[in-house]
């Protein structure tokens, strides 16, 4: 079944002020189709001290199409941030997330906005997934008052407390004990929610991670520690920094799960599983096997410690957006032209948001 015709172009300009989840519904009414589909994950989960969840993931046409649009928006947003940085409209540090979009999208699909997320400085897409807007993103990047932190936080310090997003932290690993503190508050309040504390493989050897994990395990806190393993901590390959790069096993007494972080449906399944576990049994570690296309930050070309062939190989074989595109086409949920039209709409929304952000007060 193909998608219906586009809504009028006049509705597009308002989307820069709307969260991702709402903007999709404005364009594709047929995407509300909730006929169940069962899709198998790209690779099996690998577990430690627990039973792995099923590889069969239930989804719908609506969800797959929303995944495509949201990830396309995130990808375009990060590419635009690259251009703004090079034009010196974004100052300070800037760490981009392109390539890792499936982690942000899949996580949101497996939890609710009542659950909390806290992350490091690669935070633009996580903020957008939590319901932030493109206008808030670009305004914050350019130091404008309309930004999510009123232009005072910049790239590394996005924040949206009303949707359970607690940053955006610039100190390596510092968000992990804070995340466990959020989980302590959730358990104290008995509100049946959990916290996802995200960190990279470069932060996985931090002492504060193990201290926080120990107390979380002692107190059975509903904390899920998520290692976004993009295989390079700045310019250092994981095998050079960690004697044991099996990060999902690093909790020892804490259960862990290795997940294909380039497969949005696998991430969804893992996060749903982890939430159920944490509410009953305490903390868990998820290792998301993912990849960043850009360098560590905008000051890093990203090609001195890895080959261009490696990067292009991941793009061709594991790109999260292309995987969802293939699923949509295989199940006849849209045509190639209709997906390209979505990408054109996304590009316009991003351009409109940038133009409006530039007009904002500093």
mmCIF file of C-alpha atoms in Angstrom:
data_model
loop_
_atom_site.group_PDB
_atom_site.id
_atom_site.type_symbol
_atom_site.label_atom_id
_atom_site.label_comp_id
_atom_site.label_asym_id
_atom_site.label_seq_id
_atom_site.Cartn_x
_atom_site.Cartn_y
_atom_site.Cartn_z
ATOM 1 C CA UNK A 1 0.000 0.000 0.000
ATOM 2 C CA UNK A 2 1.497 3.303 -1.045
ATOM 3 C CA UNK A 3 1.361 6.496 0.927
ATOM 4 C CA UNK A 4 -1.293 9.147 0.330
ATOM 5 C CA UNK A 5 -0.575 12.493 -1.247
ATOM 6 C CA UNK A 6 1.327 15.156 0.630
ATOM 7 C CA UNK A 7 -0.373 17.789 2.701
ATOM 8 C CA UNK A 8 -0.175 21.337 1.461
ATOM 9 C CA UNK A 9 3.302 22.947 1.545
ATOM 10 C CA UNK A 10 1.992 25.722 3.797
ATOM 11 C CA UNK A 11 1.851 23.269 6.688
ATOM 12 C CA UNK A 12 5.556 22.481 6.421
ATOM 13 C CA UNK A 13 6.831 25.771 7.826
ATOM 14 C CA UNK A 14 5.066 25.164 11.124
ATOM 15 C CA UNK A 15 6.861 21.871 11.681
ATOM 16 C CA UNK A 16 10.064 23.499 12.900
ATOM 17 C CA UNK A 17 8.132 24.424 16.028
ATOM 18 C CA UNK A 18 6.740 20.932 16.597
ATOM 19 C CA UNK A 19 8.274 17.795 18.081
ATOM 20 C CA UNK A 20 9.251 15.032 15.652
ATOM 21 C CA UNK A 21 6.445 12.718 16.693
ATOM 22 C CA UNK A 22 3.795 15.285 15.795
ATOM 23 C CA UNK A 23 5.368 16.599 12.606
ATOM 24 C CA UNK A 24 5.244 13.180 10.967
ATOM 25 C CA UNK A 25 1.502 12.844 11.408
ATOM 26 C CA UNK A 26 0.888 16.120 9.563
ATOM 27 C CA UNK A 27 2.318 14.705 6.343
ATOM 28 C CA UNK A 28 1.309 11.081 6.007
ATOM 29 C CA UNK A 29 -2.226 10.266 7.197
ATOM 30 C CA UNK A 30 -1.935 6.642 6.030
ATOM 31 C CA UNK A 31 0.962 6.189 8.448
ATOM 32 C CA UNK A 32 -1.616 5.750 11.220
ATOM 33 C CA UNK A 33 -2.012 2.173 9.968
ATOM 34 C CA UNK A 34 -1.347 0.035 13.034
ATOM 35 C CA UNK A 35 -1.587 -3.380 11.384
ATOM 36 C CA UNK A 36 0.978 -5.497 13.256
ATOM 37 C CA UNK A 37 4.138 -6.553 11.473
ATOM 38 C CA UNK A 38 6.724 -8.910 12.921
ATOM 39 C CA UNK A 39 10.322 -8.222 11.890
ATOM 40 C CA UNK A 40 13.391 -10.218 12.925
ATOM 41 C CA UNK A 41 16.412 -8.293 14.162
ATOM 42 C CA UNK A 42 19.487 -8.158 11.924
ATOM 43 C CA UNK A 43 21.620 -10.218 14.329
ATOM 44 C CA UNK A 44 20.894 -12.092 17.587
ATOM 45 C CA UNK A 45 21.231 -10.405 20.956
ATOM 46 C CA UNK A 46 24.186 -11.541 23.061
ATOM 47 C CA UNK A 47 23.421 -11.768 26.762
ATOM 48 C CA UNK A 48 25.323 -11.848 30.046
ATOM 49 C CA UNK A 49 23.720 -13.142 33.275
ATOM 50 C CA UNK A 50 20.248 -13.045 31.697
ATOM 51 C CA UNK A 51 18.077 -14.605 29.005
ATOM 52 C CA UNK A 52 18.185 -12.686 25.716
ATOM 53 C CA UNK A 53 14.929 -11.202 24.409
ATOM 54 C CA UNK A 54 13.271 -12.561 21.283
ATOM 55 C CA UNK A 55 14.658 -11.495 17.915
ATOM 56 C CA UNK A 56 11.084 -11.142 16.619
ATOM 57 C CA UNK A 57 10.009 -7.525 17.072
ATOM 58 C CA UNK A 58 6.434 -6.352 16.668
ATOM 59 C CA UNK A 59 6.044 -3.091 14.785
ATOM 60 C CA UNK A 60 3.550 -1.313 12.496
ATOM 61 C CA UNK A 61 3.646 0.578 9.190
ATOM 62 C CA UNK A 62 3.122 3.773 11.179
ATOM 63 C CA UNK A 63 6.153 3.097 13.346
ATOM 64 C CA UNK A 64 8.468 2.141 10.466
ATOM 65 C CA UNK A 65 7.530 5.259 8.509
ATOM 66 C CA UNK A 66 7.989 7.441 11.588
ATOM 67 C CA UNK A 67 11.406 5.841 12.168
ATOM 68 C CA UNK A 68 12.399 6.749 8.625
ATOM 69 C CA UNK A 69 11.256 10.347 8.886
ATOM 70 C CA UNK A 70 12.726 10.939 12.322
ATOM 71 C CA UNK A 71 16.124 9.464 11.454
ATOM 72 C CA UNK A 72 16.194 11.378 8.160
ATOM 73 C CA UNK A 73 15.507 14.560 10.140
ATOM 74 C CA UNK A 74 18.291 13.800 12.604
ATOM 75 C CA UNK A 75 20.740 13.027 9.807
ATOM 76 C CA UNK A 76 19.929 16.232 7.940
ATOM 77 C CA UNK A 77 20.084 18.255 11.158
ATOM 78 C CA UNK A 78 23.586 17.009 11.965
ATOM 79 C CA UNK A 79 24.841 17.621 8.439
ATOM 80 C CA UNK A 80 23.459 21.165 8.682
ATOM 81 C CA UNK A 81 25.179 21.627 12.063
ATOM 82 C CA UNK A 82 28.455 20.672 10.377
ATOM 83 C CA UNK A 83 27.955 23.432 7.793
ATOM 84 C CA UNK A 84 27.000 25.999 10.429
ATOM 85 C CA UNK A 85 30.099 25.162 12.437
ATOM 86 C CA UNK A 86 32.351 25.558 9.408
ATOM 87 C CA UNK A 87 30.656 28.902 8.718
ATOM 88 C CA UNK A 88 31.572 29.919 12.304
ATOM 89 C CA UNK A 89 27.919 30.322 13.276
ATOM 90 C CA UNK A 90 28.379 27.591 15.899
ATOM 91 C CA UNK A 91 31.136 28.192 18.425
ATOM 92 C CA UNK A 92 32.879 25.975 20.950
ATOM 93 C CA UNK A 93 32.723 22.198 20.851
ATOM 94 C CA UNK A 94 30.346 20.317 18.570
ATOM 95 C CA UNK A 95 29.946 16.524 18.538
ATOM 96 C CA UNK A 96 27.721 15.046 15.831
ATOM 97 C CA UNK A 97 25.570 11.898 15.980
ATOM 98 C CA UNK A 98 25.099 10.934 12.326
ATOM 99 C CA UNK A 99 25.299 7.153 11.999
ATOM 100 C CA UNK A 100 24.008 6.524 15.525
ATOM 101 C CA UNK A 101 20.403 7.658 14.970
ATOM 102 C CA UNK A 102 18.907 4.189 15.516
ATOM 103 C CA UNK A 103 19.921 4.297 19.181
ATOM 104 C CA UNK A 104 17.967 7.499 19.864
ATOM 105 C CA UNK A 105 14.934 6.430 17.829
ATOM 106 C CA UNK A 106 14.783 2.819 19.014
ATOM 107 C CA UNK A 107 15.166 3.815 22.649
ATOM 108 C CA UNK A 108 12.214 6.212 22.466
ATOM 109 C CA UNK A 109 10.077 3.508 20.855
ATOM 110 C CA UNK A 110 10.721 1.119 23.745
ATOM 111 C CA UNK A 111 10.043 3.520 26.629
ATOM 112 C CA UNK A 112 7.874 6.540 27.510
ATOM 113 C CA UNK A 113 8.524 10.214 28.150
ATOM 114 C CA UNK A 114 7.992 9.514 31.857
ATOM 115 C CA UNK A 115 11.253 7.566 31.819
ATOM 116 C CA UNK A 116 14.436 9.617 32.100
ATOM 117 C CA UNK A 117 17.443 9.866 29.802
ATOM 118 C CA UNK A 118 20.798 11.456 30.570
ATOM 119 C CA UNK A 119 23.746 11.463 28.194
ATOM 120 C CA UNK A 120 27.131 12.954 27.394
ATOM 121 C CA UNK A 121 27.919 15.750 24.936
ATOM 122 C CA UNK A 122 26.760 14.011 21.709
ATOM 123 C CA UNK A 123 23.230 15.004 22.581
ATOM 124 C CA UNK A 124 21.471 16.769 19.687
ATOM 125 C CA UNK A 125 19.514 13.757 18.405
ATOM 126 C CA UNK A 126 18.638 12.464 21.869
ATOM 127 C CA UNK A 127 17.085 15.867 22.605
ATOM 128 C CA UNK A 128 15.139 15.801 19.339
ATOM 129 C CA UNK A 129 13.899 12.289 20.097
ATOM 130 C CA UNK A 130 12.637 13.430 23.478
ATOM 131 C CA UNK A 131 10.319 15.902 21.738
ATOM 132 C CA UNK A 132 12.618 18.870 21.191
ATOM 133 C CA UNK A 133 12.232 20.992 18.054
ATOM 134 C CA UNK A 134 14.584 21.878 15.237
ATOM 135 C CA UNK A 135 14.241 25.551 16.134
ATOM 136 C CA UNK A 136 15.396 24.866 19.688
ATOM 137 C CA UNK A 137 18.336 22.827 18.401
ATOM 138 C CA UNK A 138 19.681 25.390 15.948
ATOM 139 C CA UNK A 139 18.956 28.307 18.277
ATOM 140 C CA UNK A 140 20.961 26.643 21.035
ATOM 141 C CA UNK A 141 23.825 25.813 18.681
ATOM 142 C CA UNK A 142 24.006 29.439 17.583
ATOM 143 C CA UNK A 143 23.647 30.881 21.087
ATOM 144 C CA UNK A 144 20.149 32.277 20.612
ATOM 145 C CA UNK A 145 17.574 32.807 23.339
ATOM 146 C CA UNK A 146 15.077 30.431 21.701
ATOM 147 C CA UNK A 147 17.472 27.529 22.327
ATOM 148 C CA UNK A 148 16.571 24.719 24.719
ATOM 149 C CA UNK A 149 19.038 26.123 27.264
ATOM 150 C CA UNK A 150 18.390 29.728 26.219
ATOM 151 C CA UNK A 151 21.603 29.804 24.200
ATOM 152 C CA UNK A 152 23.784 29.405 27.296
ATOM 153 C CA UNK A 153 24.565 25.706 27.044
ATOM 154 C CA UNK A 154 25.616 25.270 23.445
ATOM 155 C CA UNK A 155 26.089 21.954 21.682
ATOM 156 C CA UNK A 156 27.076 19.943 24.751
ATOM 157 C CA UNK A 157 24.342 21.049 27.151
ATOM 158 C CA UNK A 158 20.919 20.425 25.683
ATOM 159 C CA UNK A 159 18.192 19.943 28.281
ATOM 160 C CA UNK A 160 14.456 19.187 28.393
ATOM 161 C CA UNK A 161 13.330 18.372 31.906
ATOM 162 C CA UNK A 162 9.615 18.307 31.038
ATOM 163 C CA UNK A 163 10.282 15.272 28.834
ATOM 164 C CA UNK A 164 12.706 13.594 31.214
ATOM 165 C CA UNK A 165 15.872 14.630 29.381
ATOM 166 C CA UNK A 166 18.544 15.718 31.862
ATOM 167 C CA UNK A 167 21.363 16.668 29.480
ATOM 168 C CA UNK A 168 23.932 17.001 27.784
ATOM 169 C CA UNK A 169 27.124 16.729 29.994
ATOM 170 C CA UNK A 170 30.629 17.751 29.008
ATOM 171 C CA UNK A 171 32.684 15.864 31.609
ATOM 172 C CA UNK A 172 33.454 12.338 30.429
ATOM 173 C CA UNK A 173 31.399 9.816 32.405
ATOM 174 C CA UNK A 174 29.965 12.380 34.832
ATOM 175 C CA UNK A 175 26.393 11.722 33.717
ATOM 176 C CA UNK A 176 26.476 8.094 34.886
ATOM 177 C CA UNK A 177 26.301 8.680 38.676
ATOM 178 C CA UNK A 178 23.780 11.453 38.010
ATOM 179 C CA UNK A 179 21.673 8.942 36.098
ATOM 180 C CA UNK A 180 21.839 6.519 38.994
ATOM 181 C CA UNK A 181 20.709 9.381 41.233
ATOM 182 C CA UNK A 182 17.692 9.908 38.989
ATOM 183 C CA UNK A 183 16.949 6.185 39.279
ATOM 184 C CA UNK A 184 17.185 6.460 43.077
ATOM 185 C CA UNK A 185 14.565 9.231 43.001
ATOM 186 C CA UNK A 186 12.330 7.101 40.765
ATOM 187 C CA UNK A 187 12.519 4.137 43.136
ATOM 188 C CA UNK A 188 11.940 6.385 46.150
ATOM 189 C CA UNK A 189 8.856 7.851 44.444
ATOM 190 C CA UNK A 190 7.591 4.391 43.426
ATOM 191 C CA UNK A 191 6.503 5.722 40.040
ATOM 192 C CA UNK A 192 7.482 2.623 37.995
ATOM 193 C CA UNK A 193 9.833 4.485 35.656
ATOM 194 C CA UNK A 194 13.497 3.970 34.797
ATOM 195 C CA UNK A 195 16.555 6.002 33.823
ATOM 196 C CA UNK A 196 18.758 5.369 30.810
ATOM 197 C CA UNK A 197 22.270 6.717 31.399
ATOM 198 C CA UNK A 198 24.184 6.864 28.107
ATOM 199 C CA UNK A 199 27.960 6.937 27.727
ATOM 200 C CA UNK A 200 30.508 6.073 25.063
ATOM 201 C CA UNK A 201 33.119 3.346 24.921
ATOM 202 C CA UNK A 202 35.681 6.059 25.716
ATOM 203 C CA UNK A 203 34.027 6.575 29.112
ATOM 204 C CA UNK A 204 33.600 2.861 29.843
ATOM 205 C CA UNK A 205 36.803 2.640 31.905
ATOM 206 C CA UNK A 206 35.858 5.498 34.228
ATOM 207 C CA UNK A 207 35.976 4.650 37.919
ATOM 208 C CA UNK A 208 32.798 6.587 38.624
ATOM 209 C CA UNK A 209 30.893 4.207 36.316
ATOM 210 C CA UNK A 210 31.784 1.209 38.487
ATOM 211 C CA UNK A 211 31.156 3.073 41.735
ATOM 212 C CA UNK A 212 27.708 4.158 40.546
ATOM 213 C CA UNK A 213 26.906 0.706 39.194
ATOM 214 C CA UNK A 214 27.883 -0.896 42.500
ATOM 215 C CA UNK A 215 25.533 1.255 44.558
ATOM 216 C CA UNK A 216 22.776 0.865 41.949
ATOM 217 C CA UNK A 217 23.100 -2.926 42.212
ATOM 218 C CA UNK A 218 23.165 -2.835 46.030
ATOM 219 C CA UNK A 219 19.956 -0.801 46.085
ATOM 220 C CA UNK A 220 18.273 -2.455 43.056
ATOM 221 C CA UNK A 221 17.850 0.890 41.341
ATOM 222 C CA UNK A 222 15.913 1.048 38.026
ATOM 223 C CA UNK A 223 19.010 2.247 36.155
ATOM 224 C CA UNK A 224 19.976 1.099 32.672
ATOM 225 C CA UNK A 225 23.532 1.978 31.686
ATOM 226 C CA UNK A 226 23.818 2.257 27.913
ATOM 227 C CA UNK A 227 27.256 2.088 26.331
ATOM 228 C CA UNK A 228 27.039 3.602 22.848
ATOM 229 C CA UNK A 229 30.026 1.746 21.471
ATOM 230 C CA UNK A 230 31.000 3.547 18.266
ATOM 231 C CA UNK A 231 34.405 1.827 18.528
ATOM 232 C CA UNK A 232 36.517 4.966 18.947
ATOM 233 C CA UNK A 233 37.018 7.023 22.096
ATOM 234 C CA UNK A 234 38.080 10.257 20.408
ATOM 235 C CA UNK A 235 40.804 8.837 18.127
ATOM 236 C CA UNK A 236 41.583 5.715 20.140
ATOM 237 C CA UNK A 237 40.216 2.382 18.959
ATOM 238 C CA UNK A 238 38.414 0.366 21.636
ATOM 239 C CA UNK A 239 40.930 -2.486 21.517
ATOM 240 C CA UNK A 240 43.736 -0.055 22.407
ATOM 241 C CA UNK A 241 41.874 1.359 25.411
ATOM 242 C CA UNK A 242 40.122 -1.649 26.943
ATOM 243 C CA UNK A 243 41.543 -5.049 27.801
ATOM 244 C CA UNK A 244 37.980 -6.357 27.604
ATOM 245 C CA UNK A 245 35.908 -4.453 25.032
ATOM 246 C CA UNK A 246 32.838 -6.616 25.762
ATOM 247 C CA UNK A 247 31.230 -3.724 27.574
ATOM 248 C CA UNK A 248 27.939 -5.518 28.211
ATOM 249 C CA UNK A 249 29.863 -7.945 30.450
ATOM 250 C CA UNK A 250 31.745 -5.288 32.381
ATOM 251 C CA UNK A 251 29.122 -5.122 35.115
ATOM 252 C CA UNK A 252 30.188 -8.622 36.287
ATOM 253 C CA UNK A 253 27.299 -9.231 38.704
ATOM 254 C CA UNK A 254 24.980 -6.938 36.694
ATOM 255 C CA UNK A 255 23.190 -8.464 33.682
ATOM 256 C CA UNK A 256 24.077 -7.150 30.251
ATOM 257 C CA UNK A 257 22.971 -7.307 26.645
ATOM 258 C CA UNK A 258 24.832 -6.602 23.408
ATOM 259 C CA UNK A 259 22.609 -4.997 20.770
ATOM 260 C CA UNK A 260 23.014 -4.063 17.111
ATOM 261 C CA UNK A 261 22.847 -0.301 17.603
ATOM 262 C CA UNK A 262 22.373 0.270 13.871
ATOM 263 C CA UNK A 263 19.038 -1.598 13.940
ATOM 264 C CA UNK A 264 16.270 0.606 15.366
ATOM 265 C CA UNK A 265 13.968 -2.345 15.974
ATOM 266 C CA UNK A 266 16.662 -4.245 17.879
ATOM 267 C CA UNK A 267 17.248 -1.177 20.049
ATOM 268 C CA UNK A 268 13.518 -0.876 20.698
ATOM 269 C CA UNK A 269 13.300 -4.526 21.757
ATOM 270 C CA UNK A 270 16.366 -4.269 23.994
ATOM 271 C CA UNK A 271 15.208 -1.100 25.742
ATOM 272 C CA UNK A 272 11.749 -2.499 26.375
ATOM 273 C CA UNK A 273 13.343 -5.662 27.778
ATOM 274 C CA UNK A 274 15.796 -3.679 29.929
ATOM 275 C CA UNK A 275 13.053 -1.494 31.374
ATOM 276 C CA UNK A 276 11.006 -4.524 32.434
ATOM 277 C CA UNK A 277 14.101 -6.103 33.981
ATOM 278 C CA UNK A 278 15.195 -2.962 35.835
ATOM 279 C CA UNK A 279 11.802 -2.379 37.420
ATOM 280 C CA UNK A 280 11.823 -5.899 38.870
ATOM 281 C CA UNK A 281 15.495 -6.671 39.448
ATOM 282 C CA UNK A 282 17.628 -3.526 39.385
ATOM 283 C CA UNK A 283 20.293 -2.242 36.987
ATOM 284 C CA UNK A 284 21.291 -3.571 33.605
ATOM 285 C CA UNK A 285 23.926 -2.737 30.986
ATOM 286 C CA UNK A 286 23.148 -2.383 27.286
ATOM 287 C CA UNK A 287 26.000 -2.213 24.786
ATOM 288 C CA UNK A 288 24.883 -0.612 21.536
ATOM 289 C CA UNK A 289 27.183 -1.658 18.702
ATOM 290 C CA UNK A 290 27.031 1.507 16.591
ATOM 291 C CA UNK A 291 29.228 3.838 14.498
ATOM 292 C CA UNK A 292 29.711 7.562 13.988
ATOM 293 C CA UNK A 293 30.395 8.881 10.504
ATOM 294 C CA UNK A 294 31.892 12.196 11.609
ATOM 295 C CA UNK A 295 35.021 12.475 13.713
ATOM 296 C CA UNK A 296 34.848 12.691 17.476
ATOM 297 C CA UNK A 297 34.145 16.402 17.271
ATOM 298 C CA UNK A 298 34.281 19.034 14.561
ATOM 299 C CA UNK A 299 37.998 19.524 15.224
ATOM 300 C CA UNK A 300 38.624 15.866 14.322
ATOM 301 C CA UNK A 301 38.596 14.943 10.608
ATOM 302 C CA UNK A 302 37.919 11.350 11.636
ATOM 303 C CA UNK A 303 40.171 9.857 8.989
ATOM 304 C CA UNK A 304 43.595 9.707 10.640
ATOM 305 C CA UNK A 305 42.872 6.677 12.842
ATOM 306 C CA UNK A 306 40.506 4.808 10.513
ATOM 307 C CA UNK A 307 40.286 4.389 6.757
ATOM 308 C CA UNK A 308 37.753 5.960 4.448
ATOM 309 C CA UNK A 309 36.987 2.453 3.225
ATOM 310 C CA UNK A 310 35.975 1.475 6.753
ATOM 311 C CA UNK A 311 33.542 4.384 6.980
ATOM 312 C CA UNK A 312 32.042 3.793 3.536
ATOM 313 C CA UNK A 313 31.773 0.069 4.292
ATOM 314 C CA UNK A 314 29.618 0.745 7.350
ATOM 315 C CA UNK A 315 27.477 3.177 5.353
ATOM 316 C CA UNK A 316 26.858 0.575 2.671
ATOM 317 C CA UNK A 317 26.235 -2.414 4.919
ATOM 318 C CA UNK A 318 24.799 -1.131 8.217
ATOM 319 C CA UNK A 319 23.385 2.378 7.766
ATOM 320 C CA UNK A 320 20.313 2.622 10.044
ATOM 321 C CA UNK A 321 18.260 4.774 7.673
ATOM 322 C CA UNK A 322 18.907 2.542 4.675
ATOM 323 C CA UNK A 323 17.892 -0.506 6.712
ATOM 324 C CA UNK A 324 14.505 1.046 7.486
ATOM 325 C CA UNK A 325 14.153 2.204 3.866
ATOM 326 C CA UNK A 326 14.638 -1.383 2.667
ATOM 327 C CA UNK A 327 12.070 -2.689 5.168
ATOM 328 C CA UNK A 328 9.496 -0.125 4.048
ATOM 329 C CA UNK A 329 10.033 -0.963 0.386
ATOM 330 C CA UNK A 330 10.060 -4.714 1.018
ATOM 331 C CA UNK A 331 6.671 -4.521 2.762
ATOM 332 C CA UNK A 332 5.253 -2.133 0.131
ATOM 333 C CA UNK A 333 4.536 0.587 2.687
ATOM 334 C CA UNK A 334 5.780 3.342 0.362
ATOM 335 C CA UNK A 335 7.460 3.813 -2.986
ATOM 336 C CA UNK A 336 11.044 4.978 -3.464
ATOM 337 C CA UNK A 337 9.718 8.299 -4.767
ATOM 338 C CA UNK A 338 7.559 8.825 -1.697
ATOM 339 C CA UNK A 339 10.527 8.231 0.593
ATOM 340 C CA UNK A 340 12.577 10.711 -1.422
ATOM 341 C CA UNK A 341 9.727 13.195 -1.057
ATOM 342 C CA UNK A 342 9.918 12.762 2.732
ATOM 343 C CA UNK A 343 13.639 13.531 2.585
ATOM 344 C CA UNK A 344 12.933 16.670 0.535
ATOM 345 C CA UNK A 345 10.366 17.801 3.112
ATOM 346 C CA UNK A 346 12.855 17.162 5.911
ATOM 347 C CA UNK A 347 15.488 19.234 4.142
ATOM 348 C CA UNK A 348 13.064 22.145 3.861
ATOM 349 C CA UNK A 349 12.064 21.877 7.517
ATOM 350 C CA UNK A 350 15.729 21.977 8.558
ATOM 351 C CA UNK A 351 16.445 24.949 6.281
ATOM 352 C CA UNK A 352 13.406 26.820 7.611
ATOM 353 C CA UNK A 353 14.465 26.149 11.201
ATOM 354 C CA UNK A 354 17.970 27.472 10.532
ATOM 355 C CA UNK A 355 16.602 30.634 8.920
ATOM 356 C CA UNK A 356 14.272 31.277 11.859
ATOM 357 C CA UNK A 357 17.018 30.548 14.402
ATOM 358 C CA UNK A 358 19.317 33.080 12.740
ATOM 359 C CA UNK A 359 16.662 35.749 13.286
ATOM 360 C CA UNK A 360 16.443 35.001 17.004
ATOM 361 C CA UNK A 361 17.859 37.146 19.810
ATOM 362 C CA UNK A 362 21.273 36.347 21.222
#
